[in-house]
Amino acid sequence: MTDTSAPAVATPKPVGATVRLLSILVIIAGLIMLAAGATTWFVVQSQLADERITVSDDADRFAGKPIKGPFTAYAEAEVIEKHSLEASGGKTYAELDREDPTRQVVMTGSFLRSSLFTSVVSFGVAALAMGLGVVVALVGYALLTVSRQLNAITPANSSTS
C-alpha cells in the first residue's frame, strides 16, 4: 500500500522561541559572572584575612582594623608609602643611591604596597564582574518577558504566506 498523503510541512518555530532560548543563555551567563565575581571576592578576602595583617595605628583611616577588604588594604598601602618615604628622607626607590642601605627598606615597602594594590584591583574586578552579572541576568529576564509576549501574539501553528 502506498502512502498518498501530502508530505508533512515543517512549521517554522515562532520568533518567541528563539528569543526565549537566547534569554535563558543570557541569564545563565549573568549568573556565571555573578558567581565568578563573588568567588573571586571571597577568595581574595580569605587570603588577606589568613595573613592576619592589621592596618597600622598611624593610618588616617581604619587604624588597628584587620585587612580583609579593599578599603583596609588601600589604607595600609598608604601607610607603607608614608613609612618608606620617612625612612628614605622623602626619596623613592629610584632616587636612592644603589649603595644606600635604606634602598632595601624602600624596595620591600614598594613590594608590599604592590601586593596590597593587587588585592584592591582584584576586589574591583570582582565587584565589576558581579555588577555586570546582575545587569546581564536582568537583560536576560527582560528578553524572557519579551519572548512570552511574542509567543502570545504569534500563534505557534500560524503559517506565513
Coordinates of N, CA, C and O in Angstrom, one line a residue, residues 12-148:
P12 N 7.5 26.5 11.0 CA 8.6 27.3 11.5 C 8.4 27.6 13.0 O 7.3 27.7 13.4
K13 N 9.6 27.6 13.7 CA 9.5 27.9 15.1 C 9.1 29.4 15.2 O 9.6 30.2 14.5
P14 N 8.3 29.7 16.2 CA 7.9 31.1 16.4 C 9.1 31.9 16.9 O 10.0 31.3 17.5
V15 N 9.2 33.2 16.5 CA 10.3 34.0 16.9 C 10.5 34.0 18.4 O 11.6 34.1 18.9
G16 N 9.4 33.9 19.1 CA 9.4 33.9 20.6 C 10.3 32.8 21.2 O 10.9 33.0 22.2
A17 N 10.3 31.7 20.5 CA 11.1 30.5 21.0 C 12.5 30.8 20.9 O 13.3 30.4 21.8
T18 N 13.0 31.4 19.8 CA 14.4 31.8 19.6 C 14.8 32.8 20.7 O 15.8 32.7 21.3
V19 N 13.9 33.8 20.9 CA 14.2 34.8 21.9 C 14.3 34.2 23.3 O 15.1 34.6 24.1
R20 N 13.4 33.2 23.5 CA 13.4 32.6 24.8 C 14.7 31.8 25.1 O 15.3 31.9 26.1
L21 N 15.2 31.1 24.1 CA 16.4 30.4 24.2 C 17.6 31.4 24.5 O 18.4 31.1 25.4
L22 N 17.6 32.4 23.7 CA 18.6 33.5 23.9 C 18.5 34.0 25.3 O 19.6 34.2 26.0
S23 N 17.3 34.3 25.8 CA 17.2 34.9 27.1 C 17.7 33.9 28.2 O 18.3 34.4 29.2
I24 N 17.4 32.7 28.1 CA 17.9 31.7 29.0 C 19.4 31.6 29.0 O 20.1 31.6 30.1
L25 N 20.0 31.7 27.8 CA 21.5 31.7 27.8 C 22.1 32.9 28.4 O 23.1 32.9 29.1
V26 N 21.5 34.1 28.2 CA 21.9 35.3 28.8 C 21.8 35.3 30.3 O 22.7 35.7 31.0
I27 N 20.7 34.8 30.8 CA 20.5 34.7 32.2 C 21.6 33.8 32.8 O 22.2 34.1 33.9
I28 N 21.9 32.7 32.2 CA 22.9 31.7 32.7 C 24.3 32.4 32.7 O 25.0 32.3 33.6
A29 N 24.6 33.2 31.6 CA 25.9 33.9 31.5 C 26.0 34.9 32.7 O 27.0 35.0 33.3
G30 N 24.9 35.6 32.9 CA 24.9 36.6 34.0 C 25.1 35.9 35.4 O 25.8 36.4 36.2
L31 N 24.4 34.8 35.6 CA 24.6 34.1 36.9 C 26.0 33.6 37.0 O 26.6 33.6 38.1
I32 N 26.6 33.1 35.9 CA 28.0 32.6 36.0 C 28.9 33.8 36.3 O 29.8 33.6 37.1
M33 N 28.7 34.9 35.7 CA 29.5 36.1 36.0 C 29.4 36.5 37.5 O 30.4 36.9 38.1
L34 N 28.2 36.5 38.0 CA 27.9 36.9 39.4 C 28.6 35.9 40.3 O 29.3 36.3 41.2
A35 N 28.5 34.6 40.0 CA 29.2 33.6 40.8 C 30.7 33.7 40.8 O 31.4 33.6 41.8
A36 N 31.3 33.9 39.6 CA 32.7 34.1 39.4 C 33.2 35.3 40.2 O 34.3 35.2 40.9
G37 N 32.5 36.4 40.1 CA 32.9 37.6 40.8 C 32.8 37.4 42.3 O 33.8 37.8 43.1
A38 N 31.8 36.8 42.8 CA 31.6 36.5 44.2 C 32.7 35.6 44.7 O 33.3 35.8 45.8
T39 N 33.0 34.6 44.0 CA 34.1 33.6 44.3 C 35.4 34.3 44.4 O 36.1 34.1 45.4
T40 N 35.7 35.1 43.4 CA 37.0 35.9 43.4 C 37.0 36.8 44.7 O 38.1 36.9 45.4
W41 N 36.0 37.5 44.9 CA 35.9 38.4 46.1 C 36.3 37.7 47.4 O 37.1 38.1 48.2
F42 N 35.6 36.5 47.6 CA 35.7 35.8 48.8 C 37.1 35.1 48.9 O 37.6 35.0 50.0
V43 N 37.6 34.7 47.8 CA 39.0 34.1 47.9 C 40.0 35.1 48.2 O 40.9 34.9 49.1
V44 N 40.0 36.3 47.6 CA 40.9 37.3 47.9 C 40.8 37.8 49.4 O 41.7 37.9 50.1
Q45 N 39.5 37.9 49.8 CA 39.2 38.3 51.2 C 39.8 37.3 52.2 O 40.4 37.6 53.2
S46 N 39.6 36.0 51.9 CA 40.1 34.9 52.7 C 41.6 34.9 52.8 O 42.2 34.7 53.9
Q47 N 42.2 35.1 51.6 CA 43.7 35.1 51.6 C 44.3 36.3 52.4 O 45.3 36.1 53.1
L48 N 43.7 37.4 52.3 CA 44.1 38.6 53.1 C 43.9 38.3 54.6 O 44.8 38.6 55.4
A49 N 42.8 37.8 54.9 CA 42.5 37.5 56.3 C 43.5 36.5 56.9 O 43.9 36.6 58.1
D50 N 43.8 35.5 56.1 CA 44.8 34.5 56.6 C 46.2 35.0 56.9 O 46.9 34.5 57.7
E51 N 46.5 36.2 56.3 CA 47.8 36.8 56.6 C 47.8 37.5 58.0 O 48.8 37.9 58.5
R52 N 46.6 37.8 58.5 CA 46.5 38.4 59.8 C 47.2 39.8 59.9 O 47.9 40.1 60.9
I53 N 47.0 40.6 58.9 CA 47.6 41.9 58.8 C 46.6 42.9 59.4 O 45.4 42.8 59.1
T54 N 47.1 43.8 60.2 CA 46.2 44.9 60.6 C 46.7 46.2 60.1 O 47.9 46.4 59.8
V55 N 45.8 47.2 59.9 CA 46.2 48.5 59.4 C 47.0 49.2 60.6 O 46.6 49.1 61.7
S56 N 48.1 49.8 60.2 CA 48.9 50.5 61.2 C 48.2 51.5 62.0 O 47.2 52.1 61.5
D57 N 48.6 51.6 63.2 CA 47.9 52.6 64.2 C 48.0 54.0 63.7 O 47.2 54.8 64.1
D58 N 49.0 54.4 62.9 CA 49.1 55.8 62.5 C 48.4 56.0 61.1 O 48.6 57.1 60.5
A59 N 47.6 55.1 60.7 CA 46.8 55.3 59.4 C 45.8 56.4 59.6 O 45.2 56.6 60.7
D60 N 45.4 57.0 58.5 CA 44.4 58.1 58.5 C 43.0 57.4 58.7 O 42.1 58.0 59.3
R61 N 42.9 56.2 58.2 CA 41.6 55.5 58.3 C 41.8 54.0 58.6 O 42.8 53.5 58.3
F62 N 40.9 53.5 59.3 CA 40.9 52.0 59.6 C 42.0 51.6 60.5 O 42.4 50.4 60.5
A63 N 42.6 52.5 61.3 CA 43.7 52.1 62.1 C 43.4 50.9 63.1 O 42.3 51.0 63.7
G64 N 44.2 49.9 63.1 CA 44.0 48.8 64.0 C 43.0 47.7 63.5 O 42.8 46.7 64.1
K65 N 42.4 48.0 62.4 CA 41.4 47.1 61.8 C 42.1 46.0 61.0 O 43.1 46.2 60.4
P66 N 41.6 44.8 61.0 CA 42.2 43.7 60.2 C 42.0 44.0 58.7 O 41.0 44.5 58.3
I67 N 43.0 43.6 57.9 CA 42.9 43.9 56.5 C 42.2 42.7 55.9 O 42.7 41.6 55.8
K68 N 40.9 43.0 55.4 CA 40.1 41.9 54.9 C 39.4 42.4 53.6 O 38.6 41.6 53.0
G69 N 39.5 43.6 53.2 CA 38.8 44.2 52.1 C 39.6 45.2 51.4 O 40.7 45.6 51.8
P70 N 39.0 45.8 50.4 CA 39.7 46.8 49.5 C 40.1 48.1 50.3 O 41.1 48.6 50.1
F71 N 39.2 48.5 51.1 CA 39.4 49.8 51.8 C 40.6 49.7 52.9 O 41.4 50.6 53.0
T72 N 40.6 48.6 53.6 CA 41.6 48.4 54.6 C 43.0 48.1 53.9 O 44.0 48.6 54.4
A73 N 42.9 47.4 52.8 CA 44.2 47.1 52.0 C 44.7 48.4 51.5 O 46.0 48.7 51.6
Y74 N 43.9 49.3 51.0 CA 44.4 50.6 50.4 C 44.9 51.4 51.5 O 45.9 52.1 51.4
A75 N 44.2 51.5 52.7 CA 44.7 52.3 53.8 C 46.1 51.8 54.3 O 46.9 52.7 54.5
E76 N 46.3 50.5 54.3 CA 47.6 50.1 54.8 C 48.7 50.4 53.7 O 49.8 50.7 54.0
A77 N 48.3 50.3 52.4 CA 49.3 50.6 51.4 C 49.7 52.1 51.5 O 50.9 52.4 51.3
E78 N 48.8 53.0 51.8 CA 49.1 54.4 52.0 C 50.1 54.6 53.2 O 51.0 55.4 53.1
V79 N 49.9 53.8 54.3 CA 50.8 53.9 55.5 C 52.2 53.4 55.1 O 53.2 54.0 55.5
I80 N 52.2 52.3 54.4 CA 53.5 51.8 54.0 C 54.3 52.8 53.2 O 55.5 53.0 53.3
E81 N 53.6 53.5 52.2 CA 54.3 54.5 51.5 C 54.8 55.6 52.4 O 55.9 56.1 52.2
K82 N 54.0 56.0 53.3 CA 54.4 57.1 54.3 C 55.6 56.7 55.1 O 56.6 57.4 55.2
H83 N 55.6 55.4 55.5 CA 56.8 54.9 56.3 C 58.0 54.8 55.4 O 59.1 55.1 55.9
S84 N 57.9 54.4 54.2 CA 59.0 54.3 53.3 C 59.6 55.6 53.0 O 60.9 55.8 53.0
L85 N 58.8 56.6 52.8 CA 59.3 57.9 52.5 C 59.9 58.5 53.7 O 60.9 59.3 53.6
E86 N 59.4 58.3 54.9 CA 60.0 58.7 56.1 C 61.4 58.1 56.3 O 62.4 58.8 56.7
A87 N 61.5 56.8 56.0 CA 62.8 56.1 56.2 C 63.8 56.6 55.2 O 65.0 56.6 55.5
S88 N 63.4 57.0 54.0 CA 64.3 57.4 53.0 C 64.5 58.9 52.9 O 65.2 59.4 52.0
G89 N 64.0 59.7 53.8 CA 64.1 61.1 53.7 C 63.3 61.7 52.6 O 63.7 62.7 52.0
G90 N 62.2 61.0 52.2 CA 61.4 61.6 51.1 C 61.7 61.1 49.7 O 61.1 61.5 48.7
K91 N 62.7 60.2 49.6 CA 63.2 59.7 48.3 C 62.5 58.4 48.0 O 62.3 57.6 48.9
T92 N 62.2 58.2 46.7 CA 61.7 56.9 46.3 C 62.8 56.0 46.0 O 64.0 56.4 46.0
Y93 N 62.5 54.7 45.7 CA 63.5 53.7 45.4 C 64.4 54.1 44.3 O 65.6 54.0 44.4
A94 N 63.8 54.6 43.2 CA 64.6 55.0 42.1 C 65.5 56.2 42.4 O 66.6 56.4 41.7
E95 N 65.2 57.0 43.3 CA 66.0 58.2 43.7 C 67.2 57.9 44.6 O 68.1 58.7 44.7
L96 N 67.1 56.8 45.3 CA 68.2 56.4 46.2 C 69.4 55.8 45.5 O 69.3 55.2 44.5
D97 N 70.6 56.1 46.1 CA 71.8 55.5 45.5 C 71.8 54.0 45.7 O 71.2 53.5 46.7
R98 N 72.4 53.3 44.8 CA 72.5 51.9 44.9 C 73.1 51.4 46.2 O 72.8 50.3 46.7
E99 N 74.0 52.1 46.7 CA 74.7 51.7 47.9 C 74.0 52.1 49.2 O 74.4 51.7 50.3
D100 N 72.9 52.9 49.1 CA 72.2 53.3 50.2 C 71.5 52.1 50.9 O 70.7 51.5 50.3
P101 N 71.8 51.9 52.2 CA 71.1 50.7 52.9 C 69.6 50.9 53.0 O 68.9 49.9 53.2
T102 N 69.1 52.1 52.9 CA 67.7 52.4 53.0 C 67.0 51.9 51.8 O 65.8 51.6 51.8
R103 N 67.7 51.7 50.7 CA 67.1 51.3 49.5 C 66.4 50.0 49.6 O 65.3 49.8 49.0
Q104 N 66.9 49.0 50.4 CA 66.3 47.7 50.6 C 65.0 47.9 51.4 O 64.0 47.2 51.0
V105 N 64.9 48.8 52.3 CA 63.7 49.0 53.1 C 62.6 49.6 52.2 O 61.5 49.2 52.2
V106 N 63.0 50.6 51.4 CA 62.1 51.2 50.4 C 61.6 50.2 49.4 O 60.4 50.2 49.0
M107 N 62.5 49.3 48.9 CA 62.1 48.3 47.9 C 61.1 47.3 48.6 O 60.1 47.0 47.9
T108 N 61.3 46.9 49.8 CA 60.4 46.0 50.4 C 59.0 46.7 50.6 O 58.0 46.1 50.4
G109 N 59.1 47.9 51.0 CA 57.8 48.7 51.1 C 57.1 48.8 49.8 O 55.8 48.6 49.7
S110 N 57.8 49.0 48.7 CA 57.2 49.0 47.4 C 56.6 47.7 47.0 O 55.5 47.7 46.5
F111 N 57.2 46.6 47.3 CA 56.7 45.3 47.0 C 55.4 45.0 47.8 O 54.4 44.5 47.3
L112 N 55.4 45.4 49.1 CA 54.2 45.2 50.0 C 53.1 46.1 49.4 O 51.9 45.6 49.4
R113 N 53.4 47.3 49.1 CA 52.3 48.2 48.5 C 51.7 47.6 47.2 O 50.5 47.5 47.0
S114 N 52.6 47.1 46.4 CA 52.1 46.4 45.1 C 51.2 45.3 45.4 O 50.2 45.1 44.7
S115 N 51.6 44.5 46.4 CA 50.7 43.3 46.7 C 49.4 43.8 47.2 O 48.4 43.2 46.8
L116 N 49.4 44.8 48.1 CA 48.1 45.3 48.6 C 47.3 45.9 47.5 O 46.1 45.7 47.4
F117 N 47.9 46.6 46.6 CA 47.2 47.2 45.5 C 46.7 46.2 44.5 O 45.6 46.3 43.9
T118 N 47.4 45.1 44.4 CA 46.9 44.0 43.5 C 45.6 43.4 44.1 O 44.6 43.1 43.4
S119 N 45.5 43.3 45.4 CA 44.3 42.8 46.1 C 43.2 43.8 45.9 O 42.0 43.5 45.6
V120 N 43.5 45.1 46.0 CA 42.5 46.2 45.7 C 41.9 46.1 44.3 O 40.7 46.1 44.1
V121 N 42.8 45.9 43.4 CA 42.4 45.7 42.0 C 41.5 44.5 41.8 O 40.5 44.5 41.1
S122 N 41.9 43.4 42.5 CA 41.1 42.1 42.4 C 39.7 42.3 43.0 O 38.8 41.8 42.4
F123 N 39.6 43.0 44.1 CA 38.3 43.3 44.6 C 37.5 44.1 43.6 O 36.3 43.9 43.4
G124 N 38.1 45.1 42.9 CA 37.4 45.9 42.0 C 36.9 45.1 40.8 O 35.8 45.3 40.3
V125 N 37.8 44.2 40.3 CA 37.4 43.4 39.1 C 36.3 42.4 39.6 O 35.3 42.2 38.8
A126 N 36.4 41.9 40.8 CA 35.3 41.0 41.3 C 34.0 41.8 41.4 O 32.9 41.2 41.0
A127 N 34.0 43.0 41.9 CA 32.8 43.8 42.0 C 32.2 44.1 40.6 O 31.0 44.0 40.4
L128 N 33.1 44.4 39.7 CA 32.7 44.7 38.3 C 32.0 43.4 37.7 O 30.9 43.6 37.1
A129 N 32.6 42.3 37.9 CA 32.0 41.0 37.4 C 30.7 40.8 38.0 O 29.7 40.4 37.3
M130 N 30.6 41.0 39.3 CA 29.3 40.8 40.0 C 28.2 41.7 39.5 O 27.1 41.4 39.2
G131 N 28.6 43.0 39.3 CA 27.6 44.0 38.9 C 27.2 43.7 37.4 O 26.0 43.8 37.1
L132 N 28.2 43.4 36.6 CA 27.8 43.1 35.2 C 27.0 41.8 35.1 O 26.1 41.7 34.3
G133 N 27.3 40.8 36.0 CA 26.5 39.6 36.0 C 25.0 39.9 36.3 O 24.1 39.3 35.7
V134 N 24.8 40.8 37.3 CA 23.4 41.2 37.6 C 22.7 41.9 36.5 O 21.6 41.5 36.1
V135 N 23.5 42.8 35.8 CA 22.9 43.5 34.7 C 22.6 42.5 33.5 O 21.5 42.6 32.9
V136 N 23.5 41.6 33.2 CA 23.3 40.7 32.2 C 22.1 39.8 32.5 O 21.3 39.5 31.6
A137 N 22.0 39.3 33.7 CA 20.9 38.5 34.1 C 19.6 39.2 34.0 O 18.6 38.7 33.5
L138 N 19.6 40.5 34.3 CA 18.3 41.3 34.2 C 18.0 41.5 32.7 O 16.8 41.5 32.3
V139 N 19.0 41.7 31.9 CA 18.7 41.8 30.4 C 18.1 40.5 29.9 O 17.2 40.4 29.1
G140 N 18.7 39.3 30.4 CA 18.1 38.0 30.0 C 16.7 37.9 30.5 O 15.8 37.4 29.8
Y141 N 16.4 38.4 31.7 CA 15.0 38.3 32.2 C 14.1 39.2 31.3 O 13.0 38.8 31.0
A142 N 14.6 40.3 30.9 CA 13.8 41.2 30.0 C 13.5 40.5 28.7 O 12.4 40.6 28.2
L143 N 14.5 39.8 28.2 CA 14.3 39.1 26.9 C 13.3 38.0 27.1 O 12.5 37.7 26.2
L144 N 13.3 37.3 28.3 CA 12.4 36.3 28.6 C 11.0 36.8 28.6 O 10.0 36.2 28.0
T145 N 10.8 38.0 29.1 CA 9.5 38.6 29.1 C 9.0 39.0 27.7 O 7.9 38.8 27.4
V146 N 10.0 39.5 26.9 CA 9.7 39.8 25.5 C 9.3 38.5 24.8 O 8.3 38.5 24.0
S147 N 10.0 37.4 25.0 CA 9.7 36.1 24.3 C 8.3 35.7 24.7 O 7.5 35.1 23.8
R148 N 7.9 35.8 25.9 CA 6.5 35.4 26.3 C 5.5 36.3 25.6 O 4.4 35.8 25.1

